[in-house]
Short mmCIF file of C-alpha atoms in Angstrom, two decimals:
data_model
loop_
_atom_site.label_atom_id
_atom_site.label_comp_id
_atom_site.label_asym_id
_atom_site.label_seq_id
_atom_site.Cartn_x
_atom_site.Cartn_y
_atom_site.Cartn_z
CA MET B 1 227.08 291.07 255.76
CA SER B 2 229.25 291.55 252.68
CA LYS B 3 228.11 293.25 249.52
CA GLN B 4 228.32 289.97 247.59
CA SER B 5 226.05 288.15 250.07
CA ARG B 6 223.41 290.88 249.61
CA VAL B 7 223.23 290.25 245.87
CA LYS B 8 219.99 288.46 245.05
CA GLU B 9 220.40 285.03 243.66
CA LYS B 10 218.53 284.07 240.53
CA ILE B 11 217.30 280.58 239.69
CA LEU B 12 218.26 279.40 236.21
CA PRO B 13 216.04 277.14 234.03
CA SER B 14 218.43 274.27 234.80
CA GLY B 15 218.02 274.79 238.54
CA LYS B 16 221.48 276.33 239.00
CA LYS B 17 222.06 279.67 240.71
CA GLY B 18 223.80 282.68 239.24
CA LYS B 19 225.33 285.54 241.17
CA LYS B 20 225.55 289.27 240.63
CA GLY B 21 222.34 289.27 238.53
CA LYS B 22 223.88 287.21 235.78
CA ILE B 23 222.07 284.20 234.22
CA ARG B 24 224.12 281.33 232.96
CA PHE B 25 222.67 279.67 229.82
CA ASP B 26 222.53 275.90 230.22
CA LYS B 27 222.93 274.47 226.69
CA LYS B 28 222.45 270.88 227.80
CA ALA B 29 219.06 271.57 229.39
CA PHE B 30 217.98 273.61 226.36
CA ARG B 31 218.88 270.80 223.95
CA LYS B 32 217.02 268.29 226.07
CA LYS B 33 213.85 270.40 226.07
CA ARG B 34 214.16 271.03 222.34
CA LYS B 35 214.42 267.28 221.67
CA LYS B 36 211.28 266.65 223.70
CA ILE B 37 209.37 269.34 221.79
CA LEU B 38 210.59 268.04 218.41
CA LYS B 39 209.65 264.50 219.40
CA LYS B 40 206.12 265.57 220.28
CA ILE B 41 205.83 267.45 216.98
CA ARG B 42 207.02 264.39 215.02
CA GLU B 43 204.59 262.13 216.87
CA SER B 44 201.72 264.52 216.17
CA LEU B 45 202.63 264.73 212.48
CA CYS B 46 202.91 260.94 212.17
CA TRP B 47 199.55 260.51 213.90
CA SER B 48 197.93 263.08 211.59
CA LEU B 49 199.44 261.46 208.49
CA GLU B 50 198.21 258.03 209.59
CA ILE B 51 194.68 259.37 210.07
CA LEU B 52 194.83 261.08 206.66
CA LEU B 53 196.11 257.91 204.99
CA VAL B 54 193.35 255.80 206.54
CA CYS B 55 190.73 258.29 205.35
CA ILE B 56 192.17 258.31 201.81
CA VAL B 57 192.30 254.50 201.65
CA ALA B 58 188.75 254.22 203.00
CA PHE B 59 187.53 256.76 200.45
CA LEU B 60 189.22 254.94 197.57
CA LEU B 61 187.84 251.59 198.71
CA VAL B 62 184.32 252.96 198.85
CA ILE B 63 184.63 254.67 195.47
CA GLY B 64 186.31 251.68 193.85
CA PHE B 65 184.57 248.70 195.42
CA GLY B 66 181.67 249.84 197.56
CA GLN B 67 179.27 251.69 195.29
CA ARG B 68 175.74 250.46 195.97
CA VAL B 69 173.20 249.69 193.26
CA SER B 70 169.70 248.31 193.71
CA ASN B 71 168.55 245.50 191.44
CA ALA B 72 165.12 246.02 189.91
CA GLY B 73 163.18 243.08 188.52
CA ASP B 74 163.80 239.35 188.18
CA SER B 75 165.94 239.32 185.05
CA MET B 76 168.94 237.92 186.92
CA LYS B 77 167.19 235.20 188.90
CA PRO B 78 168.24 233.01 190.59
CA ILE B 79 171.55 234.75 191.31
CA LEU B 80 169.85 238.10 192.03
CA LYS B 81 166.35 238.89 193.18
CA ASN B 82 164.22 241.98 192.88
CA GLY B 83 165.26 244.52 195.51
CA ASP B 84 168.71 243.07 196.15
CA VAL B 85 171.32 245.72 196.91
CA VAL B 86 174.68 244.96 195.34
CA LEU B 87 178.17 246.43 195.52
CA VAL B 88 179.88 247.45 192.30
CA ASN B 89 183.61 247.28 191.62
CA ARG B 90 184.37 250.38 189.57
CA ALA B 91 188.16 250.07 189.74
CA ASN B 92 188.37 246.72 187.96
CA TYR B 93 187.46 248.02 184.51
CA LEU B 94 189.96 250.86 184.76
CA ILE B 95 192.64 248.18 184.44
CA LEU B 96 191.03 245.26 182.64
CA PRO B 97 188.12 245.12 180.16
CA PRO B 98 184.89 243.28 181.01
CA LYS B 99 185.02 239.53 180.40
CA ARG B 100 182.42 237.11 179.13
CA GLY B 101 180.35 235.97 182.08
CA ASP B 102 180.84 239.17 184.12
CA ILE B 103 177.74 240.67 185.69
CA ILE B 104 177.76 244.40 185.11
CA ALA B 105 175.77 247.47 186.09
CA PHE B 106 175.21 249.96 183.28
CA LYS B 107 173.01 252.79 182.09
CA PRO B 108 170.70 251.48 179.33
CA GLY B 109 171.23 253.44 176.13
CA GLY B 110 173.67 255.70 177.96
CA ASN B 111 170.74 257.53 179.57
CA SER B 112 172.23 259.11 182.71
CA SER B 113 168.79 259.66 184.28
CA SER B 114 167.72 256.01 183.99
CA HIS B 115 168.05 253.39 186.73
CA TYR B 116 171.07 251.12 186.55
CA SER B 117 170.45 247.84 184.78
CA ILE B 118 172.23 244.65 185.83
CA LYS B 119 172.97 242.00 183.20
CA ARG B 120 175.59 239.43 182.19
CA VAL B 121 178.18 240.02 179.46
CA VAL B 122 177.71 237.48 176.66
CA ALA B 123 179.62 238.88 173.67
CA LEU B 124 182.74 241.05 173.57
CA PRO B 125 183.91 243.90 171.32
CA GLY B 126 184.57 242.87 167.73
CA GLU B 127 182.70 239.56 168.05
CA THR B 128 179.71 238.53 165.98
CA ILE B 129 176.78 237.16 167.97
CA GLN B 130 173.72 235.31 166.77
CA ILE B 131 170.90 233.62 168.69
CA LYS B 132 169.16 230.79 166.87
CA GLN B 133 167.01 227.96 168.14
CA GLY B 134 167.63 229.10 171.71
CA GLU B 135 171.41 228.79 171.41
CA ILE B 136 174.11 231.49 171.41
CA TYR B 137 176.69 231.58 168.65
CA ILE B 138 179.82 233.69 168.83
CA ASN B 139 181.71 234.08 165.56
CA GLY B 140 179.72 231.12 164.21
CA ARG B 141 180.54 228.79 167.12
CA LYS B 142 177.93 227.68 169.65
CA ILE B 143 179.02 228.50 173.18
CA LYS B 144 177.83 227.69 176.67
CA GLU B 145 180.89 228.57 178.73
CA GLN B 146 180.22 231.41 181.20
CA ILE B 147 176.70 231.78 179.78
CA TYR B 148 173.99 231.01 182.31
CA VAL B 149 170.94 232.24 180.45
CA LYS B 150 167.82 230.06 180.72
CA ASP B 151 164.79 229.61 178.48
CA LEU B 152 166.26 231.71 175.68
CA GLN B 153 163.22 231.87 173.39
CA SER B 154 163.43 235.31 171.77
CA ALA B 155 166.46 236.28 169.69
CA GLY B 156 165.42 239.88 169.11
CA VAL B 157 167.98 241.90 167.17
CA ALA B 158 170.39 238.95 167.34
CA ALA B 159 168.20 236.73 165.17
CA GLU B 160 170.67 237.58 162.40
CA PRO B 161 174.46 237.80 162.87
CA LEU B 162 175.25 241.02 164.74
CA LYS B 163 178.81 242.34 164.81
CA LEU B 164 179.80 244.42 167.81
CA GLY B 165 181.86 247.60 167.65
CA LYS B 166 185.27 247.90 169.28
CA GLU B 167 183.79 249.32 172.51
CA GLU B 168 180.48 247.41 172.55
CA TYR B 169 179.20 244.51 174.64
CA PHE B 170 176.15 242.30 174.21
CA VAL B 171 174.39 241.53 177.50
CA LEU B 172 171.61 239.17 178.55
CA GLY B 173 169.68 238.49 181.71
CA ASP B 174 170.05 234.99 183.15
CA ASN B 175 166.26 234.79 183.36
CA SER B 176 165.77 235.72 179.71
CA THR B 177 161.96 235.53 179.70
CA SER B 178 161.83 238.46 182.16
CA SER B 179 164.78 240.45 180.84
CA ASP B 180 165.04 243.66 178.84
CA ASP B 181 168.55 243.37 177.46
CA SER B 182 170.65 243.76 174.31
CA ARG B 183 168.12 241.77 172.30
CA LYS B 184 165.83 244.78 172.40
CA ALA B 185 166.59 247.65 170.02
CA ASP B 186 165.90 250.34 172.64
CA ILE B 187 168.71 248.91 174.78
CA GLY B 188 170.96 247.32 172.20
CA ASN B 189 174.70 246.92 172.59
CA VAL B 190 176.23 248.40 175.73
CA GLU B 191 179.13 250.78 175.21
CA LYS B 192 182.04 250.57 177.62
CA LYS B 193 181.65 254.22 178.66
CA ASP B 194 178.14 253.41 179.92
CA ILE B 195 179.31 250.53 182.14
CA TYR B 196 179.35 251.55 185.78
CA GLY B 197 181.29 248.53 187.02
CA LYS B 198 181.33 244.85 187.89
CA VAL B 199 178.77 243.51 190.36
CA TRP B 200 180.59 241.38 192.93
CA PHE B 201 178.77 241.35 196.28
CA ILE B 202 175.19 241.25 197.58
CA ALA B 203 174.94 243.78 200.41
CA GLY B 204 171.28 243.30 201.29
CA PRO B 205 168.81 242.23 202.45
CA MET B 206 170.49 240.72 205.49
CA GLU B 207 169.64 237.10 204.73
CA ARG B 208 171.21 237.32 201.26
CA ILE B 209 174.50 239.04 202.11
CA GLY B 210 177.45 237.37 200.42
CA PHE B 211 179.64 237.14 197.35
CA MET B 212 178.14 236.58 193.94
CA LYS B 213 177.79 232.88 193.14
CA LYS B 214 177.27 230.96 189.95
CA PRO B 215 173.65 230.00 189.35
#
């Protein structure tokens, strides 16, 4: 047996054999393995980014549109009942100001420890409101559009013309006889900074789930 035949053969990563103890480096096989590894890394990164994006979107949707507030009392009957759980759109008023007819959740008097109150926007910043003979007057003109208040008997602080500040809103409950709203001095005009958001969906109880409807 020759000296060459006694030399141990070595198996290369590519499956080829080298003689005399030398290993031949197979560039093609190396590149192929590297591509597979890089592909797996890219797939893992894409998958992780997708999961992260979904989580971010879900978080923003909950923060912006899914904040839950419980309605206390019957001031917004028939559209809302005592104990209804509603969803509040907080993102809307970051872009656009509240409109007449919007139903909003706010902290009465700006008191952060108080329960959220839910009422309808009747008068907007800079307007002058007056309630006389059960009718609502804005800037001296009687209005009924987007105002769904019923049995408006007490005018409260709006018995005389009341001009709102540039960041103030006048709110009423649709069921005015059972509503503590802007007519009362201890609640008064609602400042924009105290508005939590727009009420847009009834989330409970089960039999009342659905979008807000006109009375």
